[in-house]
């Protein structure tokens, strides 16, 4: 169908891939828990747009170029690791500020989030600067595209649409779960500070892992 081969295997692998934790899903969950459904979906939209760019680049062969060019791969890799580190430091600073003001009352969910935060932009960049994801997309997608099919671009569109659909379902579940935590975060800044600190620490871990990634 549309040049896609072994669709059941692709779908099974896709489910496992989507469920693997990563900085994208963690950031969406964090935003939803701190700022509610609307902000959560704003961050999710950034993830979907970033993933679309990665899929397009992979279909165009850019991922193969990164894999073959060690210098270019290193530049993208360390840029991504640096951005994740910058986000982690911002989260840890915000957590410290929340901890210092934990005795103060807050009536809205926005109080626990930095005013300058841009969920869409941050989620988009986190998704975009992920060289291992680019390599993964090209290695995974190519296996399910019929090389004899006359319109391979259509095959990539079908595979990408299925991946995005699975991502929409998964991130929507995370957003719904995150909003359950929002009320508790609004009432208790100490709890919010602890959760934000944990998220910052995890982002530092993602940065270290990304910096150690090899092509």
C-alpha atoms as one frame of an Amber mdcrd trajectory, in Angstrom:
protein
   0.000   0.000   0.000   1.536   3.310  -1.160   4.924   1.649  -1.339   4.940
   0.709   2.359   6.044  -2.826   3.107   5.562  -4.914   6.268   3.184  -2.396
   7.847   2.374  -4.501  10.982   6.071  -4.638  11.904   6.392  -0.907  11.387
   3.388  -0.211  13.629   4.698  -2.506  16.357   8.085  -0.825  16.284   6.462
   2.588  16.195   4.541   1.926  19.411   7.726   0.934  21.218   9.582   3.956
  19.864   6.902   6.451  20.849   6.684   5.050  24.371  10.420   5.431  24.986
  10.985   8.408  27.335  12.889  11.355  25.951  13.369  15.112  26.363  10.413
  15.913  24.095   7.806  13.985  26.050   9.315  15.054  29.382   9.139  18.717
  28.425   5.502  18.430  27.282   4.570  16.706  30.544   6.404  19.361  32.544
   4.666  22.232  30.731   1.224  20.631  31.077   1.753  20.026  34.795   2.933
  23.576  35.441   0.775  25.578  33.045  -2.212  23.484  32.020  -3.726  21.907
  28.909  -3.374  24.841  26.530   0.335  25.327  27.206   0.839  21.562  27.079
  -0.607  21.352  23.588   1.430  24.392  22.560   4.573  22.494  23.542   3.258
  19.347  21.845   2.739  21.320  18.629   6.410  22.286  18.784   7.334  18.605
  19.073   5.153  17.669  16.100   6.609  20.437  13.953  10.145  19.476  14.945
   9.486  15.823  14.168   8.035  16.794  10.790  11.217  18.688   9.944  13.342
  15.699  10.997  11.255  13.316   8.909  11.505  15.610   5.899  15.267  15.927
   6.286  15.568  12.177   6.672  13.537  11.551   3.515  15.753  14.048   1.693
  18.915  12.202   2.725  20.276  14.777   5.171  20.506  12.164   7.924  22.795
  10.063   5.757  24.967  13.136   5.238  25.244  13.634   8.997  26.104  10.001
   9.461  28.863  10.190   6.847  30.306  13.557   7.953  31.782  13.257  11.452
  32.499  16.982  11.794  28.977  18.057  10.812  27.503  15.397  13.080  29.610
  16.648  16.004  28.520  20.254  15.442  24.828  19.333  15.480  25.324  16.939
  18.401  27.063  19.439  20.666  24.672  22.225  19.697  21.797  20.016  20.795
  23.555  19.017  24.006  24.287  22.665  24.760  20.664  23.641  24.270  19.441
  20.854  26.555  21.948  21.985  29.179  20.704  25.560  28.894  17.136  24.374
  29.426  18.216  22.279  32.416  19.952  25.241  34.052  16.840  27.375  33.497
  14.655  24.712  35.123  16.961  24.412  38.112  17.035  28.194  38.576  13.227
  28.317  38.374  13.005  25.489  40.917  15.260  27.398  43.319  13.099  30.512
  42.956   9.956  28.469  43.659  11.571  26.869  46.698  12.529  30.250  48.126
   8.931  31.507  47.763   7.247  28.245  48.742   5.497  29.908  51.686   3.713
  32.422  49.477   0.228  31.783  48.139  -0.467  31.627  44.429  -3.863  31.622
  42.767  -2.925  30.752  39.194  -1.071  27.970  37.439   1.193  30.390  35.580
   2.982  31.520  38.732   5.190  28.471  38.828   6.453  28.947  35.259   8.998
  31.472  34.041   7.249  34.395  32.366   9.633  34.329  29.401   9.098  30.640
  28.635   8.011  29.892  25.068   6.742  26.277  25.078   6.359  25.938  21.310
   9.790  27.307  20.497  11.562  25.328  23.183   9.864  22.053  22.259  10.565
  22.684  18.571  14.282  23.270  19.144  14.569  20.280  21.492  13.069  18.134
  18.730  15.089  19.690  15.944  18.529  19.446  17.591  18.454  15.717  18.051
  20.921  14.128  15.615  20.337  10.621  16.894  16.649  11.022  16.066  17.554
  12.011  12.512  19.729   8.936  12.134  17.028   6.781  13.672  14.327   8.098
  11.366  16.307   7.340   8.237  17.423   3.922   9.462  13.909   2.951  10.523
  11.828   4.456   7.743  13.941   3.177   4.856  13.344  -0.412   5.911   9.631
  -0.036   5.166   9.783   1.798   1.837   9.571  -0.326  -1.302  12.595   0.686
  -3.434  10.665  -0.273  -6.562   7.724   2.012  -5.815   7.382   4.893  -8.278
   6.550   7.538  -5.654   8.782   7.011  -2.593   7.896  10.463  -1.231   4.330
   9.229  -0.773   5.630   6.254   1.195   7.483   8.571   3.566   4.348  10.709
   3.949   2.294   7.656   4.952   4.916   6.459   7.435   5.347   9.954   8.835
   1.592  10.465   9.210   1.308   7.236  11.191   4.210   8.317  13.408   2.606
  11.698  14.053  -0.753  10.093  14.835   0.896   7.864  17.439   2.694  10.903
  18.857  -0.568  12.858  19.118  -2.172  10.052  21.112   0.829   9.637  23.408
   1.419  13.325  24.099  -2.314  13.887  24.651  -2.221  11.178  27.324   0.783
  12.877  28.938  -0.952  16.259  28.871  -4.077  14.837  30.527  -1.916  13.197
  33.180   0.091  16.361  33.673  -2.957  18.514  34.292  -3.884  16.239  37.204
  -0.691  17.387  38.854  -1.311  21.041  38.065  -3.741  21.644  40.934  -1.268
  20.221  43.442   1.529  22.321  41.958  -0.563  25.465  42.250  -1.225  24.797
  45.914   2.262  23.681  46.891   5.280  25.447  45.475   7.593  23.083  47.300
   6.166  20.176  45.310   6.433  22.156  42.094  10.040  23.064  42.902  10.906
  19.410  43.491   9.319  18.287  40.234  11.020  21.071  38.271  14.378  20.156
  39.834  13.890  16.533  38.798  13.034  17.598  35.252  16.147  19.796  35.135
  18.322  16.928  36.324  16.855  14.639  33.676  17.543  17.227  30.975  21.159
  17.370  32.114  21.224  13.586  31.754  19.816  13.830  28.236  22.489  16.410
  27.377  25.284  14.149  28.614  23.824  11.167  26.752  23.526  13.182  23.553
  27.102  14.478  23.813  28.318  10.869  24.042  26.336   9.760  20.986  28.448
   8.513  18.095  27.559   8.535  14.419
